[in-house]
mmCIF file of C-alpha atoms and ligand atoms in Angstrom:
data_model
loop_
_atom_site.group_PDB
_atom_site.id
_atom_site.type_symbol
_atom_site.label_atom_id
_atom_site.label_comp_id
_atom_site.label_asym_id
_atom_site.label_seq_id
_atom_site.Cartn_x
_atom_site.Cartn_y
_atom_site.Cartn_z
ATOM 1 C CA MET A 1259 -43.441 42.707 22.472
ATOM 2 C CA SER A 1260 -44.149 41.615 26.033
ATOM 3 C CA LYS A 1261 -47.082 42.951 28.003
ATOM 4 C CA VAL A 1262 -46.497 45.203 31.035
ATOM 5 C CA VAL A 1263 -49.228 45.199 33.673
ATOM 6 C CA VAL A 1264 -49.161 47.869 36.399
ATOM 7 C CA PHE A 1265 -51.399 47.106 39.377
ATOM 8 C CA ASP A 1266 -53.384 50.133 40.430
ATOM 9 C CA HIS A 1267 -55.475 48.360 43.050
ATOM 10 C CA PRO A 1268 -55.959 50.677 46.068
ATOM 11 C CA LEU A 1269 -54.925 47.990 48.577
ATOM 12 C CA ILE A 1270 -51.683 47.330 46.734
ATOM 13 C CA GLN A 1271 -50.926 51.042 46.366
ATOM 14 C CA HIS A 1272 -51.651 51.705 50.051
ATOM 15 C CA LYS A 1273 -49.412 48.879 51.235
ATOM 16 C CA LEU A 1274 -46.646 49.899 48.832
ATOM 17 C CA SER A 1275 -46.718 53.465 50.170
ATOM 18 C CA ILE A 1276 -45.984 52.125 53.653
ATOM 19 C CA MET A 1277 -43.126 50.028 52.284
ATOM 20 C CA ARG A 1278 -41.590 53.064 50.582
ATOM 21 C CA ASP A 1279 -41.508 55.011 53.875
ATOM 22 C CA LYS A 1280 -37.932 54.910 55.200
ATOM 23 C CA ASN A 1281 -39.273 54.683 58.751
ATOM 24 C CA THR A 1282 -41.046 51.392 58.110
ATOM 25 C CA GLY A 1283 -39.156 48.646 59.951
ATOM 26 C CA CYS A 1284 -38.041 45.229 58.833
ATOM 27 C CA LYS A 1285 -40.958 43.244 60.271
ATOM 28 C CA GLU A 1286 -43.642 45.405 58.723
ATOM 29 C CA PHE A 1287 -41.737 45.615 55.416
ATOM 30 C CA ARG A 1288 -41.599 41.812 55.238
ATOM 31 C CA GLU A 1289 -45.281 41.411 56.077
ATOM 32 C CA LEU A 1290 -46.333 43.965 53.472
ATOM 33 C CA LEU A 1291 -44.223 42.374 50.735
ATOM 34 C CA ASP A 1292 -45.850 39.077 51.601
ATOM 35 C CA GLU A 1293 -49.341 40.563 51.371
ATOM 36 C CA ILE A 1294 -48.723 42.461 48.136
ATOM 37 C CA SER A 1295 -47.203 39.380 46.496
ATOM 38 C CA MET A 1296 -50.326 37.416 47.346
ATOM 39 C CA LEU A 1297 -52.567 40.121 45.905
ATOM 40 C CA MET A 1298 -50.469 40.392 42.739
ATOM 41 C CA VAL A 1299 -50.352 36.686 41.964
ATOM 42 C CA TYR A 1300 -54.119 36.591 41.909
ATOM 43 C CA GLU A 1301 -53.999 38.744 38.748
ATOM 44 C CA VAL A 1302 -50.781 37.285 37.365
ATOM 45 C CA THR A 1303 -52.465 33.883 37.130
ATOM 46 C CA ARG A 1304 -55.764 35.131 35.747
ATOM 47 C CA ASP A 1305 -55.193 33.489 32.347
ATOM 48 C CA LEU A 1306 -54.307 30.017 33.667
ATOM 49 C CA GLN A 1307 -56.174 27.264 31.859
ATOM 50 C CA THR A 1308 -59.073 25.517 33.520
ATOM 51 C CA LYS A 1309 -60.969 22.365 32.635
ATOM 52 C CA GLU A 1310 -64.493 21.262 33.401
ATOM 53 C CA ILE A 1311 -64.814 18.623 36.106
ATOM 54 C CA GLU A 1312 -67.738 16.940 37.793
ATOM 55 C CA VAL A 1313 -68.253 17.345 41.538
ATOM 56 C CA GLU A 1314 -70.939 15.959 43.783
ATOM 57 C CA THR A 1315 -72.066 18.625 46.226
ATOM 58 C CA PRO A 1316 -74.313 17.680 49.162
ATOM 59 C CA ILE A 1317 -77.190 18.719 46.888
ATOM 60 C CA CYS A 1318 -76.430 17.280 43.438
ATOM 61 C CA VAL A 1319 -73.794 16.425 40.854
ATOM 62 C CA THR A 1320 -72.587 19.495 38.988
ATOM 63 C CA LYS A 1321 -70.042 20.539 36.405
ATOM 64 C CA THR A 1322 -67.455 22.990 37.712
ATOM 65 C CA LYS A 1323 -63.888 24.114 37.002
ATOM 66 C CA ALA A 1324 -60.428 23.074 38.105
ATOM 67 C CA LEU A 1325 -56.950 24.176 37.091
ATOM 68 C CA ALA A 1326 -55.571 22.441 34.017
ATOM 69 C CA GLY A 1327 -52.543 23.041 31.828
ATOM 70 C CA LYS A 1328 -49.001 23.402 33.042
ATOM 71 C CA PRO A 1329 -48.283 23.329 36.783
ATOM 72 C CA ILE A 1330 -46.658 26.383 38.327
ATOM 73 C CA GLY A 1331 -43.059 26.975 39.328
ATOM 74 C CA ILE A 1332 -41.943 30.072 41.173
ATOM 75 C CA ILE A 1333 -38.366 31.277 41.025
ATOM 76 C CA PRO A 1334 -37.242 33.988 43.433
ATOM 77 C CA ILE A 1335 -34.064 35.839 42.561
ATOM 78 C CA LEU A 1336 -31.954 35.735 45.742
ATOM 79 C CA ARG A 1337 -31.986 37.441 48.069
ATOM 80 C CA ALA A 1338 -34.844 39.872 47.893
ATOM 81 C CA GLY A 1339 -37.102 37.666 45.752
ATOM 82 C CA LEU A 1340 -37.383 35.317 48.746
ATOM 83 C CA GLY A 1341 -39.643 37.895 50.376
ATOM 84 C CA MET A 1342 -42.302 37.223 47.725
ATOM 85 C CA VAL A 1343 -42.391 33.412 47.956
ATOM 86 C CA ASP A 1344 -44.620 32.776 50.962
ATOM 87 C CA GLY A 1345 -47.358 35.145 49.813
ATOM 88 C CA ILE A 1346 -47.564 33.284 46.511
ATOM 89 C CA LEU A 1347 -47.416 29.833 48.097
ATOM 90 C CA ASN A 1348 -50.399 30.846 50.226
ATOM 91 C CA LEU A 1349 -52.455 30.928 47.022
ATOM 92 C CA ILE A 1350 -50.634 28.229 45.027
ATOM 93 C CA PRO A 1351 -49.471 25.782 47.694
ATOM 94 C CA ASN A 1352 -48.479 23.084 45.183
ATOM 95 C CA ALA A 1353 -46.107 25.315 43.234
ATOM 96 C CA LYS A 1354 -42.514 24.070 43.092
ATOM 97 C CA VAL A 1355 -39.856 26.606 44.040
ATOM 98 C CA GLY A 1356 -36.546 27.096 42.230
ATOM 99 C CA HIS A 1357 -33.850 29.561 43.281
ATOM 100 C CA ILE A 1358 -31.458 31.750 41.347
ATOM 101 C CA GLY A 1359 -28.726 33.554 43.227
ATOM 102 C CA LEU A 1360 -27.544 36.784 41.642
ATOM 103 C CA TYR A 1361 -26.007 39.887 43.052
ATOM 104 C CA ARG A 1362 -25.396 43.148 41.347
ATOM 105 C CA ASP A 1363 -21.742 44.102 41.274
ATOM 106 C CA PRO A 1364 -21.813 47.559 42.911
ATOM 107 C CA ALA A 1365 -19.068 48.904 40.623
ATOM 108 C CA THR A 1366 -20.298 47.678 37.252
ATOM 109 C CA LEU A 1367 -23.987 47.038 38.170
ATOM 110 C CA ASN A 1368 -23.599 43.767 36.216
ATOM 111 C CA PRO A 1369 -25.289 40.646 37.635
ATOM 112 C CA VAL A 1370 -23.090 37.827 38.956
ATOM 113 C CA GLU A 1371 -24.661 34.335 39.279
ATOM 114 C CA TYR A 1372 -23.753 32.372 42.410
ATOM 115 C CA TYR A 1373 -26.533 29.772 42.663
ATOM 116 C CA CYS A 1374 -29.140 28.083 40.497
ATOM 117 C CA LYS A 1375 -31.398 25.183 41.432
ATOM 118 C CA LEU A 1376 -34.620 24.734 39.469
ATOM 119 C CA PRO A 1377 -37.368 22.099 39.787
ATOM 120 C CA GLU A 1378 -36.411 18.992 37.774
ATOM 121 C CA ASP A 1379 -39.401 19.403 35.472
ATOM 122 C CA ALA A 1380 -39.091 23.199 35.185
ATOM 123 C CA GLU A 1381 -39.400 23.137 31.386
ATOM 124 C CA HIS A 1382 -42.915 21.695 31.736
ATOM 125 C CA ARG A 1383 -44.066 24.397 34.144
ATOM 126 C CA GLU A 1384 -45.484 27.896 33.912
ATOM 127 C CA LEU A 1385 -42.706 29.845 35.624
ATOM 128 C CA ILE A 1386 -43.085 33.010 37.676
ATOM 129 C CA VAL A 1387 -39.802 34.828 38.353
ATOM 130 C CA LEU A 1388 -39.845 37.043 41.440
ATOM 131 C CA ASP A 1389 -37.796 40.064 42.423
ATOM 132 C CA PRO A 1390 -39.120 43.151 44.234
ATOM 133 C CA MET A 1391 -36.883 45.531 42.258
ATOM 134 C CA LEU A 1392 -36.402 45.864 38.485
ATOM 135 C CA ALA A 1393 -33.802 48.618 38.210
ATOM 136 C CA THR A 1394 -31.427 48.370 35.227
ATOM 137 C CA GLY A 1395 -33.080 45.014 34.507
ATOM 138 C CA GLY A 1396 -29.659 43.351 34.376
ATOM 139 C CA SER A 1397 -30.389 40.856 37.167
ATOM 140 C CA ALA A 1398 -33.837 39.836 35.934
ATOM 141 C CA SER A 1399 -32.694 39.622 32.332
ATOM 142 C CA ALA A 1400 -29.733 37.421 33.295
ATOM 143 C CA ALA A 1401 -31.925 35.237 35.524
ATOM 144 C CA ILE A 1402 -34.449 34.731 32.728
ATOM 145 C CA GLY A 1403 -31.556 33.976 30.368
ATOM 146 C CA PHE A 1404 -30.251 31.271 32.747
ATOM 147 C CA ILE A 1405 -33.736 29.776 33.059
ATOM 148 C CA LYS A 1406 -34.202 29.726 29.275
ATOM 149 C CA ALA A 1407 -30.769 28.121 28.860
ATOM 150 C CA ARG A 1408 -32.179 25.203 30.886
ATOM 151 C CA GLY A 1409 -34.922 24.694 28.306
ATOM 152 C CA CYS A 1410 -37.749 26.704 29.898
ATOM 153 C CA ASN A 1411 -39.962 29.009 27.863
ATOM 154 C CA ASN A 1412 -43.162 29.874 29.717
ATOM 155 C CA ILE A 1413 -41.919 32.663 31.935
ATOM 156 C CA ARG A 1414 -43.541 35.711 33.537
ATOM 157 C CA LEU A 1415 -41.759 38.276 35.685
ATOM 158 C CA VAL A 1416 -43.278 39.817 38.815
ATOM 159 C CA ASN A 1417 -41.706 42.894 40.442
ATOM 160 C CA LEU A 1418 -42.901 45.237 43.120
ATOM 161 C CA ILE A 1419 -41.294 48.362 41.634
ATOM 162 C CA ALA A 1420 -39.789 48.817 38.177
ATOM 163 C CA ALA A 1421 -37.836 51.609 36.544
ATOM 164 C CA PRO A 1422 -38.549 52.389 32.885
ATOM 165 C CA GLU A 1423 -34.963 51.324 32.121
ATOM 166 C CA GLY A 1424 -35.615 47.850 33.547
ATOM 167 C CA ILE A 1425 -38.842 47.410 31.624
ATOM 168 C CA ALA A 1426 -37.106 48.436 28.391
ATOM 169 C CA ARG A 1427 -34.289 45.959 29.058
ATOM 170 C CA ILE A 1428 -36.675 43.025 29.584
ATOM 171 C CA GLN A 1429 -38.721 43.950 26.534
ATOM 172 C CA LYS A 1430 -35.559 44.091 24.443
ATOM 173 C CA ASP A 1431 -33.893 40.910 25.790
ATOM 174 C CA HIS A 1432 -37.026 38.826 26.420
ATOM 175 C CA PRO A 1433 -39.965 40.046 24.317
ATOM 176 C CA ASP A 1434 -41.827 36.826 25.166
ATOM 177 C CA VAL A 1435 -41.872 37.532 28.923
ATOM 178 C CA ASP A 1436 -44.801 39.500 30.349
ATOM 179 C CA VAL A 1437 -43.966 41.813 33.265
ATOM 180 C CA TYR A 1438 -46.266 42.513 36.231
ATOM 181 C CA VAL A 1439 -45.436 45.398 38.577
ATOM 182 C CA ALA A 1440 -47.129 47.184 41.463
ATOM 183 C CA ALA A 1441 -45.529 50.492 40.435
ATOM 184 C CA LEU A 1442 -43.624 51.945 37.517
ATOM 185 C CA ASP A 1443 -41.324 54.587 39.010
ATOM 186 C CA ASP A 1444 -39.604 57.581 37.472
ATOM 187 C CA HIS A 1445 -35.952 56.811 36.798
ATOM 188 C CA LEU A 1446 -32.668 55.412 38.135
ATOM 189 C CA ASN A 1447 -30.175 57.502 40.068
ATOM 190 C CA ASP A 1448 -26.413 57.494 39.443
ATOM 191 C CA HIS A 1449 -26.002 54.442 41.711
ATOM 192 C CA GLY A 1450 -28.618 52.427 39.831
ATOM 193 C CA TYR A 1451 -31.271 52.858 42.535
ATOM 194 C CA ILE A 1452 -34.890 53.356 41.574
ATOM 195 C CA VAL A 1453 -36.245 56.885 42.211
ATOM 196 C CA PRO A 1454 -38.361 57.286 44.291
ATOM 197 C CA GLY A 1455 -38.230 53.495 44.928
ATOM 198 C CA LEU A 1456 -37.851 52.134 48.436
ATOM 199 C CA GLY A 1457 -34.093 51.824 48.794
ATOM 200 C CA ASP A 1458 -32.326 48.475 48.933
ATOM 201 C CA ALA A 1459 -35.032 45.826 49.087
ATOM 202 C CA GLY A 1460 -32.752 43.023 50.327
ATOM 203 C CA ASP A 1461 -31.327 45.120 53.143
ATOM 204 C CA ARG A 1462 -34.753 46.355 54.237
ATOM 205 C CA LEU A 1463 -36.195 42.843 54.107
ATOM 206 C CA PHE A 1464 -33.432 41.149 56.043
ATOM 207 C CA GLY A 1465 -32.268 44.093 58.186
ATOM 208 C CA THR A 1466 -28.708 43.920 56.920
ATOM 209 C CA LYS A 1467 -28.125 47.667 56.882
HETATM 210 C C1 PRP X 2850 -31.347 43.962 43.965
HETATM 211 C C2 PRP X 2850 -32.749 43.543 43.589
HETATM 212 C C3 PRP X 2850 -32.552 42.981 42.211
HETATM 213 C C4 PRP X 2850 -31.472 43.870 41.643
HETATM 214 C C5 PRP X 2850 -32.115 44.877 40.754
HETATM 215 O O1 PRP X 2850 -30.603 42.873 44.367
HETATM 216 O O2 PRP X 2850 -33.315 42.646 44.492
HETATM 217 O O3 PRP X 2850 -32.157 41.631 42.183
HETATM 218 O O4 PRP X 2850 -30.854 44.531 42.753
HETATM 219 O O5 PRP X 2850 -31.167 45.637 40.096
HETATM 220 P P1 PRP X 2850 -30.930 45.547 38.535
HETATM 221 O O6 PRP X 2850 -32.279 45.532 37.886
HETATM 222 O O7 PRP X 2850 -30.157 46.789 38.238
HETATM 223 O O8 PRP X 2850 -30.154 44.304 38.245
HETATM 224 P P2 PRP X 2850 -29.097 43.003 44.874
HETATM 225 O O9 PRP X 2850 -28.161 42.834 43.725
HETATM 226 O O10 PRP X 2850 -28.944 44.239 45.704
HETATM 227 O O11 PRP X 2850 -28.908 41.698 45.738
HETATM 228 P P3 PRP X 2850 -29.691 41.243 47.083
HETATM 229 O O12 PRP X 2850 -31.083 40.807 46.671
HETATM 230 O O13 PRP X 2850 -28.866 40.085 47.537
HETATM 231 O O14 PRP X 2850 -29.715 42.391 48.048
HETATM 232 N N1 URA X 2851 -31.929 47.126 44.010
HETATM 233 C C1 URA X 2851 -32.660 47.549 45.063
HETATM 234 O O1 URA X 2851 -32.810 46.812 46.052
HETATM 235 N N2 URA X 2851 -33.202 48.773 45.006
HETATM 236 C C2 URA X 2851 -33.061 49.570 43.949
HETATM 237 O O2 URA X 2851 -33.602 50.691 43.953
HETATM 238 C C3 URA X 2851 -32.298 49.121 42.855
HETATM 239 C C4 URA X 2851 -31.740 47.882 42.913
#
């Protein structure tokens, strides 16, 4: 069964509260998502492998640590996942970025794929899939399925807000994928929106509504 990590850090919770407020505008929403993503990835990557290296400081030669193991790939689910990319690249500037385009059919709530471009060596990378919202889990589950179908196995999922339904779906479909969220909300409404949530993340991020 996959692990679910809920971030209770006061800075993350404070910033998320501002994002939830319906009066928060597009610019501030975007900046906050950027900041929270950067704070979250710090914990998401806590178990990355390191190796001992030798460095000569101005004082002496010493043994210290550097990242080892698989390089990182980050894969935002379009559109809203794009809002999490820059914050993560601030901390992991050498990460390669793949994109998966999915939208949720408003009538059926089923995900429809319209784009997929992954790094060439994606199967040799530690992959972090990004989407601010995990509602029914249909989009994230499908995206992870598409990534696995291309031979990739080391996948973690990072969401800003998840509904219990979405968590259950990922745990059922992808028990090998750990999920990291800033908040686990109460439930989904009849339109598949997370309650209390923050509304439509893509629209709030890009100002399309
Ligand atoms: C939103 C969100 C997720 C999906 C979550 O995207 O960014 O991708 O819905 O819902 P689910 O867990 O029920 O699948 P949307 O389909 O609205 O597309 P957008 O990012 O282009 O706005
Ligand atoms: N997608 C969103 O952007 N928000 C929700 O609450 C659910 C799906």
